[in-house]
Amino acid sequence: MKYISTRGAMAASDFSEILLGGLAPDGGLVVPREYPQIDATTLQSWRGLGYGELAFEVLSRYVSDIDAADLRAIIARTYTAEAFGSEEITPVLELEPGLHLLRLSNGPTLAFKDVAMQLLGNLFEYVLAREGRSLNILGATSGDTGSAAEYAMRGKQNVRVFMLSPDARMSAFQRAQMYSLCDPNIFNIAVTGVFDECQDLVKAISNDLAFKSRHAIGTVNSINWARVAAQVVYYFKAWFAVTTGSDEQVSFSVPSGNFGDVLAGHIARMMGLPIATLVVATNENDVLDEFFRTGCYRVRRASETWATSSPSMDISKASNFERFVFDLLGRDPDRLSSLWLRLANEGSFDLAGSADFASIGRFGFASGTSRHADRIATIRRVHERYGVVVDTHTADGLHVAQSHRVAGVPMICLETAQPVKFAAAIREALGEEPPRPSAIVGLEERAQRFTRMPADVRLLKRFIAERCV
Ligand SMILES: *Cc1c(COP(=O)(O)O)cnc(C)c1O
């Protein structure tokens, strides 16, 4: 398996070469040259595999240059009952016949991003040791990515983490989870601005190739290819959990922000997993819903990016979306580049009326928007009906899923975080505190360590240069 760029100007590369990088050198996103195909016989032969074995089958098709035994060992170290709460790693709960919850948030930071990030921590450590290198990870987070990255990288040799987060835009719990980490290789930077300004700072540094190579800057934000690949695994796992035959279709509803999680579903579908519909559920920041309904992709300004009660989906542009549009355009890097040039110049592009958009149905996407009142009502309804407390993001997915259910096709809703991370909304919906896992009792009372900084790339560069490995 070789990797190329959506913009067409990167030499075909191996997995280890792209693992530690962010954007491709031409400014595009790294994608596999083709999607490995899993035929029905192979798929059926994977039924009954444990999570780690299944992860090896899926990931070994993307990891070109890590010894198979080493990859197995890395996967086995990562996906343990100790780290993820059960042998199943991502258990599926039936809420009612035809409606399921894929539980992805039992890792160390109680959000689905752990599933990919814990693997990334071990992959980074392995490749850095093999090559005698060190790495300074720069990332932007609207909450869950940052803590997942920090918990994956804390204490790792030859790795430092510089994590930008939007000051005062995260829940008290999210802040405590990140800022209470005192490992000396972890640096939390609270930027006075919104998430997209954090992301722009990361992009500015990623585009400064001299600075990037001088300080060995890498990234773990949601454009990291290995993260997307790791997420593909649980779509397979969930499909096995709710089907018995090899051609049974299922649908997924995915609470979406940067389009990383649902992109993994798209890739699973492109590999041949029988997925009927991939429901893209957004909150009030509905850039993606607008695109799938109208063909117009219109990024929002910071002033038009709402702070919502599902904050990990508060984005104004979806950083992984370019990977899907690449497929939509028949993987034509020239047309992709000109669309993204228009996006940079005009803030939008419109595919309505194009042959590409007319045929978008072949990718199986549907979409919808969930607002504050919808997610509160959903949390209440799910609690009353099934005795399960879900968080606000998961509630967005469940709400939007309701209008896309089809008789005979199981709908699997991705649970992306534990409700304890968003306690205020749970109190509003249920009038009670969310269940609190014992590992995090007293978290908010722990001492916090972070640096506050304006959205200024020169200040950030100086901070990193003084502290990197
Ligand atoms: C990151 C996140 C999302 C959105 O996932 P994307 O991959 O960015 O689309 C949804 N819910 C929670 C809880 C998250 O942390």
XYZ file of C-alpha atoms and ligand atoms in Angstrom:
484
model
C 0.000 0.000 0.000
C 1.324 3.398 -1.017
C 0.004 6.826 -0.065
C -0.589 9.827 -2.314
C -1.879 13.372 -1.810
C -5.354 14.606 -2.758
C -3.592 17.497 -4.542
C -1.474 15.138 -6.643
C 2.040 16.468 -5.988
C 3.469 14.050 -3.407
C 5.642 11.082 -4.339
C 3.956 7.790 -3.448
C 4.976 7.064 0.158
C 4.930 4.248 2.683
C 2.890 4.183 5.870
C 5.804 4.995 8.190
C 6.716 7.998 6.055
C 3.275 9.544 6.380
C 2.575 8.362 9.953
C 4.411 11.208 11.665
C 3.429 13.983 9.262
C 0.373 16.229 8.995
C -0.639 17.764 5.689
C 1.031 16.414 2.559
C 3.919 18.617 1.310
C 1.631 20.011 -1.424
C -0.945 21.133 1.139
C -3.321 18.263 0.434
C -4.363 15.327 2.574
C -2.698 11.944 2.426
C -4.895 9.108 1.121
C -4.214 5.468 0.198
C -3.605 5.011 -3.514
C -6.500 2.570 -3.598
C -8.866 1.022 -1.085
C -8.100 -2.617 -0.316
C -11.096 -4.767 -1.236
C -12.562 -7.241 1.244
C -14.697 -9.803 -0.554
C -17.654 -11.581 1.049
C -15.657 -14.766 1.740
C -12.860 -12.901 3.500
C -15.388 -10.845 5.419
C -17.182 -13.970 6.586
C -13.859 -15.512 7.653
C -13.304 -12.567 10.014
C -16.554 -13.195 11.900
C -15.714 -14.222 15.431
C -12.311 -12.530 15.518
C -11.544 -10.596 18.671
C -11.021 -6.844 18.399
C -7.236 -7.068 18.188
C -7.254 -9.787 15.529
C -9.811 -7.900 13.471
C -7.782 -4.704 13.860
C -4.743 -6.555 12.557
C -6.643 -7.840 9.500
C -7.904 -4.353 8.632
C -4.793 -2.359 9.526
C -2.228 -4.694 7.977
C -3.818 -3.790 4.636
C -2.848 -0.149 5.233
C 0.445 -0.553 7.076
C 2.953 -1.298 4.351
C 6.236 -1.245 6.199
C 5.923 -2.504 9.759
C 6.794 -6.125 10.358
C 3.575 -8.164 10.800
C 4.613 -9.618 14.162
C 5.509 -6.147 15.436
C 2.185 -4.730 14.234
C 0.336 -7.553 16.001
C 2.247 -6.787 19.195
C 1.514 -3.050 18.955
C -2.190 -3.771 18.455
C -2.248 -6.287 21.310
C -0.628 -3.755 23.681
C -3.137 -1.116 22.681
C -6.522 -2.816 22.732
C -6.684 -4.265 26.224
C -9.651 -4.710 28.538
C -7.662 -2.712 31.077
C -7.503 0.370 28.831
C -10.970 0.046 27.251
C -13.084 -1.476 29.999
C -13.965 -4.791 28.287
C -12.542 -7.487 26.026
C -14.929 -6.322 23.319
C -13.209 -2.884 23.302
C -16.169 -1.382 21.370
C -19.289 -3.251 22.537
C -22.627 -2.837 20.789
C -25.757 -2.339 22.896
C -29.188 -3.039 21.418
C -31.549 -0.236 22.446
C -34.509 -1.828 20.650
C -34.738 -4.177 17.671
C -33.100 -2.375 14.752
C -31.498 0.382 16.859
C -28.052 -0.049 18.377
C -25.453 1.956 20.234
C -21.785 1.370 19.315
C -19.960 2.178 22.531
C -16.657 3.815 21.676
C -16.029 5.872 24.764
C -14.670 3.531 27.406
C -11.003 4.411 26.875
C -8.830 6.504 29.225
C -10.400 9.880 28.321
C -13.960 8.606 27.942
C -14.353 9.617 24.283
C -14.115 7.655 21.048
C -10.888 9.365 20.025
C -9.004 7.081 22.417
C -9.654 4.144 20.093
C -7.393 5.638 17.425
C -5.122 7.713 19.609
C -3.986 4.932 21.937
C -2.840 3.011 18.862
C -1.117 6.097 17.500
C 0.875 6.520 20.713
C 2.272 3.020 20.377
C 2.875 3.354 16.612
C 4.768 6.612 17.141
C 6.909 5.148 19.896
C 7.765 2.148 17.705
C 8.654 4.081 14.560
C 10.604 6.788 16.429
C 12.686 4.169 18.254
C 13.297 2.269 15.015
C 14.513 5.399 13.258
C 16.298 7.024 16.206
C 14.183 10.169 15.905
C 12.241 12.436 18.199
C 8.972 14.261 17.609
C 7.198 17.380 18.810
C 3.486 16.935 18.369
C 1.499 20.045 17.649
C -2.262 19.771 17.710
C -5.481 21.722 17.980
C -8.451 20.458 19.908
C -11.984 21.513 20.593
C -11.890 19.209 23.580
C -11.640 15.489 23.116
C -8.797 15.185 20.608
C -6.400 16.997 22.873
C -6.954 14.925 25.941
C -6.963 11.711 23.918
C -3.614 12.726 22.362
C -2.107 13.680 25.684
C -3.207 10.460 27.393
C -1.802 8.505 24.451
C 1.573 10.292 24.451
C 2.166 11.044 28.140
C 5.484 9.725 29.324
C 6.477 8.425 25.877
C 10.206 8.679 25.130
C 11.328 11.329 22.625
C 7.850 12.813 22.254
C 6.560 16.201 23.398
C 2.987 17.401 22.965
C 2.023 21.041 22.341
C -1.761 21.142 22.400
C -3.802 24.231 21.504
C -7.334 24.522 22.812
C -9.908 27.328 22.539
C -9.834 29.138 25.866
C -13.211 28.997 27.638
C -14.888 26.941 24.904
C -14.537 23.578 26.605
C -16.504 22.061 29.453
C -15.035 22.265 32.957
C -14.525 18.534 32.795
C -12.650 18.633 29.479
C -10.407 21.404 30.774
C -9.676 19.484 33.959
C -8.946 16.315 32.035
C -6.281 18.004 29.901
C -4.883 20.709 32.118
C -4.441 18.429 35.124
C -1.846 16.308 33.318
C 1.498 17.134 34.836
C 3.763 14.933 32.728
C 6.779 17.045 31.745
C 6.401 16.148 28.041
C 2.880 17.646 27.846
C 2.237 21.384 27.185
C -1.325 22.753 27.191
C -1.800 26.099 25.433
C -5.136 27.883 25.873
C -5.651 30.152 22.845
C -7.932 33.153 23.311
C -10.196 32.336 20.344
C -12.270 29.533 18.792
C -11.187 26.107 17.624
C -10.661 27.105 14.001
C -8.153 29.758 15.031
C -6.274 27.027 16.879
C -6.437 24.886 13.778
C -5.206 27.780 11.598
C -2.181 28.185 13.885
C -1.371 24.509 13.433
C -1.756 24.860 9.671
C 0.435 27.978 9.611
C 3.227 26.075 11.337
C 2.675 22.986 9.177
C 3.081 25.201 6.104
C 6.353 26.647 7.417
C 8.457 23.730 6.231
C 11.725 25.129 7.578
C 10.378 25.541 11.116
C 8.603 22.231 10.893
C 11.693 20.248 9.962
C 14.068 22.179 12.245
C 11.908 21.330 15.264
C 10.653 17.905 14.134
C 7.007 18.994 14.295
C 4.352 16.365 13.753
C 0.659 16.229 14.321
C -2.059 14.025 15.721
C -5.109 16.065 14.796
C -7.931 14.453 12.932
C -6.212 14.636 9.511
C -3.651 12.053 10.669
C -4.189 9.109 8.362
C -3.402 6.410 10.932
C -6.197 7.721 13.137
C -8.699 7.412 10.342
C -7.459 3.906 9.554
C -7.756 2.834 13.205
C -11.373 4.013 13.223
C -12.250 1.856 10.216
C -11.885 -1.205 12.465
C -14.903 -0.547 14.660
C -17.240 -0.212 11.679
C -16.337 -3.803 10.843
C -16.642 -4.833 14.502
C -20.113 -3.285 14.766
C -21.262 -4.823 11.506
C -20.350 -8.296 12.830
C -22.154 -7.546 16.102
C -25.544 -6.951 14.451
C -25.490 -9.247 11.392
C -25.297 -12.985 10.802
C -24.966 -13.278 7.002
C -22.313 -11.800 4.718
C -24.570 -9.551 2.633
C -26.733 -7.985 5.348
C -26.741 -4.223 5.217
C -26.522 -1.914 8.198
C -26.543 1.874 8.541
C -24.510 4.086 10.835
C -25.303 7.458 12.341
C -22.203 9.447 13.197
C -22.015 12.658 15.261
C -19.720 14.690 13.016
C -17.399 17.660 13.219
C -14.137 17.344 11.321
C -15.503 14.432 9.286
C -12.866 11.988 10.550
C -15.130 9.433 12.185
C -17.689 9.217 9.382
C -14.875 9.215 6.803
C -13.691 5.973 8.412
C -17.192 4.616 7.754
C -16.934 5.753 4.142
C -13.636 3.887 3.839
C -15.099 0.727 5.389
C -17.889 0.974 2.799
C -15.396 1.522 -0.036
C -13.560 -1.609 1.158
C -16.752 -3.582 0.651
C -18.425 -3.589 4.071
C -22.197 -3.750 3.388
C -23.243 -0.321 4.640
C -26.554 1.064 3.370
C -26.415 4.607 4.731
C -23.862 6.738 6.541
C -25.801 9.417 8.377
C -23.762 12.571 8.993
C -25.238 14.189 12.106
C -24.200 17.772 12.810
C -25.126 20.224 15.532
C -26.047 23.884 14.893
C -22.705 24.193 13.070
C -24.226 22.552 10.029
C -21.597 23.018 7.273
C -21.657 19.320 6.416
C -25.430 18.923 6.518
C -25.697 21.889 4.150
C -23.283 20.243 1.727
C -25.029 16.876 1.655
C -28.430 18.547 1.220
C -27.478 21.179 -1.358
C -24.028 20.491 -2.864
C -22.747 23.810 -1.535
C -19.758 23.651 0.826
C -19.582 26.979 2.592
C -17.087 27.309 5.434
C -18.121 29.626 8.228
C -16.244 32.533 9.736
C -15.160 32.323 13.370
C -17.963 34.788 14.206
C -20.475 32.370 12.645
C -19.231 29.363 14.590
C -21.623 28.760 17.448
C -20.572 27.497 20.861
C -23.033 24.659 21.463
C -23.775 22.024 24.060
C -22.055 19.457 21.803
C -18.794 21.435 21.639
C -16.606 18.765 20.038
C -18.633 19.288 16.867
C -18.318 23.098 16.856
C -16.400 23.468 13.613
C -16.762 25.838 10.681
C -14.815 23.734 8.187
C -14.339 19.994 8.273
C -10.667 19.164 7.959
C -11.118 15.607 6.646
C -13.799 16.491 4.121
C -11.237 16.935 1.337
C -10.587 13.187 1.427
C -14.210 12.399 0.618
C -14.459 15.086 -2.073
C -11.367 13.534 -3.679
C -13.343 10.296 -4.079
C -16.448 12.190 -5.175
C -14.448 13.845 -8.000
C -13.262 10.455 -9.219
C -9.898 10.978 -7.440
C -8.860 13.744 -9.826
C -6.199 15.841 -8.033
C -6.392 18.719 -10.527
C -10.099 19.270 -10.073
C -9.721 18.807 -6.320
C -6.956 21.429 -6.218
C -8.973 23.962 -8.159
C -11.986 23.462 -5.865
C -9.814 24.035 -2.796
C -8.264 27.081 -4.419
C -11.759 28.465 -4.904
C -12.526 27.595 -1.283
C -9.443 29.523 -0.146
C -10.348 32.545 -2.272
C -14.125 32.658 -1.949
C -14.893 30.668 1.194
C -17.142 28.206 -0.629
C -17.692 26.005 -3.628
C -20.949 24.750 -5.060
C -21.296 21.351 -6.732
C -25.079 21.660 -7.176
C -25.946 20.785 -10.754
C -22.616 19.008 -11.368
C -22.433 15.396 -12.534
C -20.401 14.624 -9.397
C -23.095 15.797 -7.035
C -25.817 14.185 -9.127
C -24.135 10.826 -8.499
C -23.321 11.369 -4.807
C -25.972 8.783 -3.905
C -23.520 6.019 -4.777
C -21.593 6.843 -1.600
C -24.611 6.272 0.643
C -24.456 9.492 2.655
C -27.434 11.149 4.329
C -27.372 14.018 6.801
C -29.265 16.080 9.314
C -28.883 18.750 11.978
C -29.646 18.447 15.677
C -30.112 21.513 17.877
C -29.869 22.069 21.606
C -33.561 21.308 22.231
C -33.305 18.150 20.096
C -30.349 16.766 22.011
C -31.901 17.536 25.399
C -35.165 15.850 24.343
C -33.182 12.878 22.992
C -31.173 12.448 26.207
C -34.488 12.429 28.104
C -36.216 10.027 25.700
C -33.300 7.579 25.573
C -33.091 7.594 29.372
C -36.830 7.015 29.808
C -37.167 4.423 27.095
C -33.957 2.413 27.454
C -32.530 3.411 30.834
C -29.320 4.603 29.181
C -27.708 8.024 29.706
C -26.034 9.344 26.539
C -23.907 12.446 26.083
C -24.872 15.436 23.941
C -22.885 14.395 20.827
C -24.269 10.877 20.878
C -27.715 12.418 21.313
C -27.202 14.444 18.122
C -26.456 11.204 16.286
C -29.479 9.437 17.774
C -31.741 12.374 16.964
C -30.705 12.603 13.318
C -30.796 8.789 12.975
C -34.525 8.793 13.757
C -35.401 10.286 10.369
C -33.192 7.834 8.451
C -34.277 4.478 9.844
C -35.454 1.911 7.293
C -37.298 -1.292 8.238
C -35.002 -4.312 8.022
C -31.764 -2.310 8.101
C -30.232 -2.037 11.586
C -29.228 1.526 12.513
C -26.048 1.705 14.571
C -25.486 5.010 16.378
C -21.940 5.797 17.420
C -21.558 6.741 21.081
C -18.732 9.251 20.950
C -18.321 10.338 24.587
C -19.425 9.563 28.129
C -22.134 11.856 29.521
C -19.964 12.822 32.500
C -17.911 15.003 30.134
C -20.940 17.248 29.523
C -22.626 17.276 32.910
C -24.492 20.586 32.524
C -26.579 19.236 29.629
C -27.340 16.044 31.548
C -28.529 18.079 34.523
C -30.711 20.126 32.179
C -32.182 17.027 30.544
C -32.539 14.670 33.499
C -32.300 16.883 36.582
C -29.539 14.677 37.922
C -25.785 14.214 37.697
C -24.446 11.886 35.001
C -22.901 8.595 36.119
C -19.252 9.128 37.073
C -16.663 6.400 36.455
C -14.580 5.866 39.595
C -11.259 6.612 37.879
C -12.155 10.281 37.540
C -13.615 11.107 40.930
C -12.260 14.493 42.035
C -10.789 15.314 38.619
C -11.971 18.943 38.591
C -10.302 19.577 41.950
C -6.833 18.591 40.759
C -4.254 21.321 40.117
C -4.175 22.548 36.507
C -1.167 23.467 34.388
C -1.528 25.446 31.127
C -0.318 28.571 29.304
C -2.764 31.162 27.954
C -1.799 32.785 24.634
C -3.401 34.964 21.903
C -3.796 33.464 18.397
C -0.368 34.678 17.265
C 1.844 32.347 15.284
C 5.101 34.114 16.234
C 4.428 33.719 19.953
C 3.567 30.084 19.443
C 6.729 29.392 17.470
C 8.875 30.924 20.177
C 7.112 28.876 22.870
C 7.704 25.657 20.951
C 11.305 26.447 20.005
C 12.167 26.976 23.662
C 10.625 23.724 24.857
C 10.832 21.097 22.095
C 12.940 17.903 22.114
C -14.339 14.582 17.854
C -15.718 14.310 18.315
C -16.796 14.254 17.416
C -16.639 14.547 15.941
O -15.838 13.625 15.275
P -15.131 14.021 13.882
O -14.244 12.897 13.578
O -14.403 15.312 14.127
O -16.235 14.210 12.874
C -18.039 13.916 17.913
N -18.243 13.690 19.222
C -17.240 13.747 20.116
C -17.529 13.489 21.550
C -15.947 14.063 19.695
O -14.958 14.124 20.590
